[in-house]
Amino acid sequence: FPLLRAGLHSGEAIERSGSYFGPDINLAARVAAKAGGGQVLVTDGLAQIARSQLQLEVISLGPIALRNIVKPVELFSVTLSSHAESSVVDPVCRMRVLPASAPARLRFKDREFWFCSLDCASRFAAEPA
């Protein structure tokens, strides 16, 4: 089963013939496109709600450039459960990784990556794109 991902933003939309349009819809789509497998990304307003009202773990990823959005937008990663393993995936081999026991972790462009092996970490370090 493919790893699910989500990107959330709150705002206004214009409805026309059953379709929705507007800058907030565009931003929500860009946030969703930035999310990786097993990841939930949100913008500031929803991060505040997740943290204060839902008591979820929220981690700032900093300002991120999004396609067709003029200014970088601060994005946040939200952990929906206490099981971090459900949201951490090795970006090289796409295996699930337990952060607490991952053999390697690297930071690239203000984002943390965990790896199932030192080989995957080396391959990522050589070509992070």
mmCIF file of C-alpha atoms in Angstrom:
data_model
loop_
_atom_site.group_PDB
_atom_site.id
_atom_site.type_symbol
_atom_site.label_atom_id
_atom_site.label_comp_id
_atom_site.label_asym_id
_atom_site.label_seq_id
_atom_site.Cartn_x
_atom_site.Cartn_y
_atom_site.Cartn_z
ATOM 1 C CA PHE A 1 0.000 0.000 0.000
ATOM 2 C CA PRO A 2 1.507 3.400 -0.903
ATOM 3 C CA LEU A 3 2.577 5.680 1.919
ATOM 4 C CA LEU A 4 -0.035 8.362 2.413
ATOM 5 C CA ARG A 5 0.873 12.037 2.611
ATOM 6 C CA ALA A 6 -1.110 15.176 3.333
ATOM 7 C CA GLY A 7 -0.771 18.920 3.063
ATOM 8 C CA LEU A 8 -3.251 21.210 4.793
ATOM 9 C CA HIS A 9 -4.005 24.919 4.631
ATOM 10 C CA SER A 10 -7.038 26.848 5.785
ATOM 11 C CA GLY A 11 -8.566 29.740 3.894
ATOM 12 C CA GLU A 12 -11.294 30.865 1.540
ATOM 13 C CA ALA A 13 -12.391 29.262 -1.709
ATOM 14 C CA ILE A 14 -14.631 30.224 -4.578
ATOM 15 C CA GLU A 15 -17.115 27.551 -5.679
ATOM 16 C CA ARG A 16 -18.140 27.411 -9.320
ATOM 17 C CA SER A 17 -20.115 24.511 -10.807
ATOM 18 C CA GLY A 18 -18.929 22.100 -8.139
ATOM 19 C CA SER A 19 -15.237 23.046 -8.437
ATOM 20 C CA TYR A 20 -13.272 25.190 -6.014
ATOM 21 C CA PHE A 21 -10.764 27.909 -6.920
ATOM 22 C CA GLY A 22 -8.658 30.610 -5.304
ATOM 23 C CA PRO A 23 -5.227 31.363 -3.881
ATOM 24 C CA ASP A 24 -5.864 29.347 -0.713
ATOM 25 C CA ILE A 25 -6.766 26.279 -2.800
ATOM 26 C CA ASN A 26 -3.543 26.747 -4.784
ATOM 27 C CA LEU A 27 -1.504 27.043 -1.578
ATOM 28 C CA ALA A 28 -3.106 23.898 -0.104
ATOM 29 C CA ALA A 29 -2.203 21.972 -3.272
ATOM 30 C CA ARG A 30 1.420 23.196 -3.116
ATOM 31 C CA VAL A 31 1.718 22.210 0.554
ATOM 32 C CA ALA A 32 0.340 18.751 -0.258
ATOM 33 C CA ALA A 33 2.823 18.391 -3.127
ATOM 34 C CA LYS A 34 5.709 19.153 -0.751
ATOM 35 C CA ALA A 35 4.742 16.411 1.725
ATOM 36 C CA GLY A 36 6.632 13.144 1.568
ATOM 37 C CA GLY A 37 5.267 9.659 2.159
ATOM 38 C CA GLY A 38 3.898 9.296 5.676
ATOM 39 C CA GLN A 39 4.132 13.032 6.299
ATOM 40 C CA VAL A 40 1.518 15.657 7.197
ATOM 41 C CA LEU A 41 2.508 19.252 6.406
ATOM 42 C CA VAL A 42 0.478 22.287 7.466
ATOM 43 C CA THR A 43 0.694 26.066 7.307
ATOM 44 C CA ASP A 44 0.942 28.324 10.368
ATOM 45 C CA GLY A 45 -2.741 28.658 11.304
ATOM 46 C CA LEU A 46 -3.320 24.918 11.334
ATOM 47 C CA ALA A 47 -0.012 24.319 13.136
ATOM 48 C CA GLN A 48 -1.226 26.562 15.967
ATOM 49 C CA ILE A 49 -4.512 24.630 16.207
ATOM 50 C CA ALA A 50 -2.733 21.251 16.083
ATOM 51 C CA ARG A 51 -0.386 22.335 18.867
ATOM 52 C CA SER A 52 -2.783 24.180 21.193
ATOM 53 C CA GLN A 53 -6.139 22.468 20.747
ATOM 54 C CA LEU A 54 -5.149 18.958 19.674
ATOM 55 C CA GLN A 55 -1.851 18.702 21.618
ATOM 56 C CA LEU A 56 -0.095 17.184 18.600
ATOM 57 C CA GLU A 57 3.655 17.370 18.062
ATOM 58 C CA VAL A 58 4.385 20.201 15.610
ATOM 59 C CA ILE A 59 7.844 20.860 14.155
ATOM 60 C CA SER A 60 8.662 23.954 12.115
ATOM 61 C CA LEU A 61 10.435 23.224 8.839
ATOM 62 C CA GLY A 62 11.049 26.918 8.242
ATOM 63 C CA PRO A 63 10.157 28.954 5.156
ATOM 64 C CA ILE A 64 9.854 26.717 2.082
ATOM 65 C CA ALA A 65 9.698 27.857 -1.550
ATOM 66 C CA LEU A 66 6.560 26.517 -3.222
ATOM 67 C CA ARG A 67 5.862 26.432 -6.948
ATOM 68 C CA ASN A 68 3.845 29.452 -8.190
ATOM 69 C CA ILE A 69 3.811 31.043 -4.705
ATOM 70 C CA VAL A 70 5.684 34.366 -4.625
ATOM 71 C CA LYS A 71 7.106 34.223 -1.080
ATOM 72 C CA PRO A 72 8.400 31.176 0.808
ATOM 73 C CA VAL A 73 5.794 29.801 3.234
ATOM 74 C CA GLU A 74 6.619 28.493 6.705
ATOM 75 C CA LEU A 75 5.587 24.851 6.831
ATOM 76 C CA PHE A 76 5.180 22.586 9.836
ATOM 77 C CA SER A 77 5.318 18.819 10.157
ATOM 78 C CA VAL A 78 2.561 17.399 12.369
ATOM 79 C CA THR A 79 2.842 14.007 14.048
ATOM 80 C CA LEU A 80 -0.634 12.530 14.329
ATOM 81 C CA SER A 81 0.245 9.674 16.675
ATOM 82 C CA SER A 82 2.856 8.774 19.234
ATOM 83 C CA HIS A 83 4.212 6.169 16.800
ATOM 84 C CA ALA A 84 6.884 8.136 14.932
ATOM 85 C CA GLU A 85 7.673 5.084 12.820
ATOM 86 C CA SER A 86 4.437 5.621 10.891
ATOM 87 C CA SER A 87 5.684 8.913 9.500
ATOM 88 C CA VAL A 88 9.438 8.418 8.895
ATOM 89 C CA VAL A 89 10.615 6.979 5.595
ATOM 90 C CA ASP A 90 14.143 6.524 4.263
ATOM 91 C CA PRO A 91 14.250 8.866 1.211
ATOM 92 C CA VAL A 92 16.592 6.536 -0.716
ATOM 93 C CA CYS A 93 15.089 3.052 -0.412
ATOM 94 C CA ARG A 94 11.625 4.181 0.835
ATOM 95 C CA MET A 95 11.707 1.801 3.846
ATOM 96 C CA ARG A 96 10.043 2.790 7.102
ATOM 97 C CA VAL A 97 12.584 3.778 9.737
ATOM 98 C CA LEU A 98 12.255 4.072 13.523
ATOM 99 C CA PRO A 99 13.952 7.405 14.320
ATOM 100 C CA ALA A 100 15.107 6.178 17.730
ATOM 101 C CA SER A 101 17.018 3.272 16.210
ATOM 102 C CA ALA A 102 17.931 4.669 12.774
ATOM 103 C CA PRO A 103 21.614 4.066 11.943
ATOM 104 C CA ALA A 104 21.902 7.536 10.364
ATOM 105 C CA ARG A 105 20.224 10.928 10.294
ATOM 106 C CA LEU A 106 21.071 13.899 8.073
ATOM 107 C CA ARG A 107 19.732 17.441 7.825
ATOM 108 C CA PHE A 108 19.321 18.928 4.350
ATOM 109 C CA LYS A 109 17.624 22.240 3.516
ATOM 110 C CA ASP A 110 16.116 22.575 7.014
ATOM 111 C CA ARG A 111 14.622 19.083 6.935
ATOM 112 C CA GLU A 112 15.612 15.977 8.898
ATOM 113 C CA PHE A 113 16.034 12.659 7.099
ATOM 114 C CA TRP A 114 16.449 9.250 8.743
ATOM 115 C CA PHE A 115 18.044 6.265 7.017
ATOM 116 C CA CYS A 116 17.761 2.494 7.369
ATOM 117 C CA SER A 117 21.501 2.028 6.700
ATOM 118 C CA LEU A 118 24.770 3.927 6.376
ATOM 119 C CA ASP A 119 24.749 2.976 2.678
ATOM 120 C CA CYS A 120 21.446 4.848 2.136
ATOM 121 C CA ALA A 121 22.797 7.836 4.079
ATOM 122 C CA SER A 122 25.946 7.866 1.906
ATOM 123 C CA ARG A 123 23.927 7.682 -1.286
ATOM 124 C CA PHE A 124 21.702 10.549 -0.109
ATOM 125 C CA ALA A 125 24.714 12.667 0.953
ATOM 126 C CA ALA A 126 26.264 12.193 -2.501
ATOM 127 C CA GLU A 127 23.062 13.245 -4.328
ATOM 128 C CA PRO A 128 20.475 14.824 -1.993
ATOM 129 C CA ALA A 129 18.279 16.028 -4.860
#
